[in-house]
Coordinates of C-alpha atoms in Angstrom, one line a residue:
M248 CA 14.0 2.1 1.3
S249 CA 17.0 0.7 3.2
S250 CA 17.4 -3.0 2.8
D251 CA 18.1 -3.6 6.5
T252 CA 14.8 -2.1 7.6
P253 CA 12.2 -4.8 8.2
K254 CA 8.9 -4.2 6.5
T255 CA 5.6 -4.8 8.2
P256 CA 3.9 -7.4 6.0
D257 CA 0.7 -5.4 5.3
A258 CA 2.4 -2.0 5.2
P259 CA 2.3 -0.3 1.8
D260 CA 5.6 0.4 0.1
M261 CA 5.7 4.2 -0.1
S262 CA 9.4 4.5 -0.8
D263 CA 10.6 6.8 -3.5
P264 CA 13.3 5.2 -5.7
S265 CA 15.0 8.5 -6.0
D266 CA 15.3 8.9 -2.2
K267 CA 17.4 6.1 -0.8
D268 CA 17.7 7.8 2.6
A269 CA 13.9 8.1 3.2
P270 CA 12.8 6.2 6.4
A271 CA 10.7 3.1 6.1
V272 CA 6.9 3.5 6.6
R273 CA 6.2 2.1 10.1
L274 CA 2.8 1.2 11.4
D275 CA 3.2 2.4 14.9
D276 CA 0.5 3.0 17.6
M277 CA -0.9 6.4 17.8
P278 CA 0.7 8.6 20.5
D279 CA -1.5 9.4 23.5
P280 CA -4.3 10.4 23.7
L281 CA -5.3 8.6 20.5
D282 CA -4.5 5.0 21.4
P283 CA -7.9 3.3 21.3
L284 CA -8.4 3.5 17.6
D285 CA -10.9 0.7 16.9
Y286 CA -14.5 1.9 17.4
D287 CA -16.0 -1.5 17.4
E288 CA -15.0 -5.1 16.7
D289 CA -14.9 -4.6 13.0
G290 CA -13.8 -1.0 13.1
P291 CA -10.9 0.4 11.0
D292 CA -7.3 0.2 12.0
L293 CA -5.9 3.6 11.1
P294 CA -2.2 3.6 12.0
N295 CA 0.2 6.4 12.3
T296 CA 2.7 6.2 9.5
G297 CA 5.9 7.6 11.0
C298 CA 7.6 10.9 10.8
G299 CA 8.4 11.2 7.1
C300 CA 11.0 13.9 7.4
G301 CA 14.1 11.6 7.3
C302 CA 15.1 11.6 11.0
G303 CA 13.9 8.0 11.5
A304 CA 11.5 8.8 14.3
P305 CA 8.5 6.3 14.5
S306 CA 6.0 9.2 14.5
A307 CA 5.9 12.9 13.7
L308 CA 5.3 13.7 17.3
E309 CA 8.7 12.1 18.1
C310 CA 10.4 13.9 15.3
T311 CA 13.9 15.2 16.1
G312 CA 14.1 17.3 13.0
G313 CA 15.5 15.4 10.1
L314 CA 16.9 17.0 6.9
G315 CA 18.8 19.5 9.0
H316 CA 15.8 21.0 10.8
A317 CA 16.8 22.4 14.1
V318 CA 14.5 22.2 17.1
S319 CA 14.1 25.9 18.0
E320 CA 11.7 28.6 18.8
S321 CA 10.9 31.5 16.5
D322 CA 12.9 34.7 17.1
D323 CA 10.9 37.7 18.2
A324 CA 11.4 39.2 14.7
E325 CA 9.9 36.1 13.1
A326 CA 6.9 36.4 15.4
A327 CA 5.7 39.6 13.7
F328 CA 2.5 39.6 11.6
S329 CA 3.8 38.5 8.2
H330 CA 0.5 38.9 6.5
M331 CA 0.3 42.7 7.1
T332 CA 2.2 45.5 5.6
E333 CA 3.4 48.6 7.4
D334 CA 0.3 50.6 6.5
G335 CA -1.9 47.8 7.9
S336 CA -3.2 46.3 4.6
V337 CA -3.1 42.6 4.1
T338 CA -0.8 40.8 1.7
M339 CA 0.1 37.4 0.5
V340 CA 3.6 36.7 1.8
D341 CA 6.2 36.1 -1.0
V342 CA 7.9 32.8 -0.1
G343 CA 9.8 32.5 -3.4
A344 CA 13.2 33.1 -1.8
K345 CA 12.8 30.4 0.9
A346 CA 14.5 27.0 0.5
P347 CA 12.0 24.1 0.2
T348 CA 12.0 21.8 3.3
Q349 CA 10.0 18.9 4.4
R350 CA 7.1 20.1 6.6
T351 CA 4.7 18.4 8.8
A352 CA 1.8 19.7 10.9
I353 CA -0.5 17.8 13.3
V354 CA -3.7 19.2 14.8
R355 CA -6.0 17.6 17.4
S356 CA -9.6 18.2 18.2
V357 CA -12.5 16.7 20.2
V358 CA -16.1 16.1 19.3
E359 CA -18.4 15.7 22.3
V360 CA -21.5 13.6 21.9
N361 CA -23.9 11.8 24.2
E362 CA -23.9 8.1 25.1
N363 CA -26.8 7.3 22.7
T364 CA -25.0 8.9 19.7
L365 CA -21.7 7.2 20.6
D366 CA -23.5 3.8 20.8
L367 CA -25.1 4.4 17.4
L368 CA -21.8 5.5 15.9
K369 CA -20.0 2.4 17.2
R370 CA -22.7 0.1 15.8
R371 CA -22.8 2.0 12.4
A372 CA -26.5 2.5 13.1
L373 CA -26.7 6.2 12.4
P374 CA -29.1 7.3 9.6
K375 CA -26.3 8.5 7.3
G376 CA -24.0 5.5 7.6
D377 CA -20.3 5.2 8.5
V378 CA -19.5 8.4 10.3
L379 CA -15.7 8.1 10.7
T380 CA -14.9 6.9 7.2
T381 CA -16.9 9.8 5.8
A382 CA -15.2 12.3 8.2
K383 CA -11.8 11.0 7.3
I384 CA -12.4 11.5 3.6
A385 CA -13.9 14.9 4.2
G386 CA -10.9 16.0 6.2
I387 CA -8.4 14.9 3.6
M388 CA -10.4 16.6 0.8
A389 CA -10.5 19.8 2.9
A390 CA -6.8 19.9 3.5
K391 CA -6.3 19.9 -0.3
R392 CA -8.8 22.9 -0.6
T393 CA -7.4 25.1 2.1
A394 CA -6.0 27.8 -0.2
D395 CA -9.5 28.2 -1.6
L396 CA -10.9 28.9 1.8
I397 CA -8.2 31.0 3.6
P398 CA -7.4 34.1 1.6
M399 CA -3.7 34.4 2.2
C400 CA -2.8 30.7 2.1
H401 CA -0.5 29.5 -0.6
P402 CA -1.7 26.6 -2.8
L403 CA 0.5 23.6 -1.8
A404 CA 1.4 20.3 -3.3
I405 CA 0.4 18.1 -0.3
S406 CA 2.4 14.9 -0.2
Y407 CA 0.4 13.2 2.6
A408 CA -2.8 13.9 4.5
D409 CA -4.6 11.8 7.1
V410 CA -7.3 12.0 9.8
R411 CA -7.3 9.5 12.6
F412 CA -9.9 8.9 15.3
A413 CA -10.2 7.5 18.8
V414 CA -13.6 6.8 20.3
V415 CA -13.8 7.5 24.0
D416 CA -16.5 6.1 26.2
A417 CA -16.2 8.4 29.2
P418 CA -16.9 11.2 28.6
P419 CA -18.5 10.1 25.3
S420 CA -16.5 11.7 22.6
I421 CA -14.4 11.3 19.4
E422 CA -10.9 12.5 19.5
L423 CA -9.4 13.2 16.2
E424 CA -6.0 14.0 14.8
A425 CA -5.2 15.5 11.4
E426 CA -1.7 15.2 9.9
V427 CA -0.5 16.9 6.7
R428 CA 2.9 16.9 5.1
T429 CA 4.5 18.7 2.1
T430 CA 7.9 19.6 0.8
G431 CA 7.9 23.2 0.1
Q432 CA 8.5 26.8 1.0
T433 CA 5.7 27.3 3.5
G434 CA 4.1 25.2 6.2
V435 CA 0.9 23.1 6.4
E436 CA -0.5 24.2 9.7
M437 CA -3.6 25.7 8.1
E438 CA -4.1 22.6 6.0
A439 CA -4.1 20.5 9.2
M440 CA -6.4 22.9 11.0
V441 CA -8.9 22.9 8.2
A442 CA -8.7 19.1 7.9
A443 CA -9.4 18.6 11.6
Q444 CA -12.3 21.1 11.7
V445 CA -14.0 19.8 8.5
A446 CA -13.7 16.3 9.8
G447 CA -15.3 17.4 13.1
L448 CA -18.1 19.2 11.2
T449 CA -18.7 16.1 9.1
I450 CA -19.1 14.1 12.3
Y451 CA -21.7 16.7 13.4
D452 CA -23.5 16.5 10.1
M453 CA -23.6 12.7 10.2
C454 CA -24.9 12.7 13.8
K455 CA -27.2 15.7 13.9
A456 CA -30.3 13.7 13.1
V457 CA -30.1 12.1 16.6
Q458 CA -28.3 14.9 18.5
K459 CA -28.3 18.7 18.0
D460 CA -26.1 19.8 20.9
I461 CA -22.8 18.1 19.7
V462 CA -19.8 20.2 20.8
L463 CA -16.6 20.7 18.8
R464 CA -13.7 21.8 21.0
D465 CA -10.0 22.1 21.7
C466 CA -8.9 22.3 18.1
R467 CA -5.2 23.2 18.3
L468 CA -1.8 22.6 16.7
V469 CA 0.2 20.1 18.6
F470 CA 3.2 19.6 16.4
K471 CA 4.9 21.2 13.4
S472 CA 8.3 20.7 11.8
G473 CA 10.3 22.1 8.9
G474 CA 11.1 25.7 7.9
K475 CA 13.3 28.3 9.6
S476 CA 11.5 28.1 12.9
G477 CA 12.2 24.4 13.3
T478 CA 10.1 22.1 15.4
F479 CA 7.2 23.0 17.6
R480 CA 5.5 20.8 20.2
A481 CA 2.5 21.9 22.2
G482 CA 3.1 22.0 25.9

């Protein structure tokens, strides 16, 4: 970690002694729409932890593409189905010839609940206990098991996984954001997708005793960086 970068007093030192150019971990506010993080007076503070790719941006959504990553769109040739052979059979893509790069993916989703459920969640009064802490752990665990669930995914050494929440009063809902990082030869979009959806399902499981018609919606990739296709931001 650079000596001229001020450290937030309560921020963990996640620097790697072998990587002197790595950016400092910064406890910045979540980008919109996930600003209102605290879900009650004693609720957890779950900060974003910066970009992590080396470009120095305060968050992954503001990443400019460090480590030589260009901000670009995929060529038409790159947009072809890579998991299908010419005869139509499925295949696991061989990524062995690709150069490892630092990769990040962020996925957002929304869990719609009613006012009563949201009030119980805020007060930690639901029968199964602390909903968001349980959902956070479930999402992180799920990211690490993605290759066991999606047949053609490569097992990856994940360097960072997190799930963050914002409780919204009107309409009553929980907005969640899953972020996954790795340094490797293929991206972590699926890991972030699985983390977000399992976190949402865990919220459902923790709340279903008091509400059956909870809706999980709008799960989508909003950011990815690294690899040949560069940086993607959802419009």
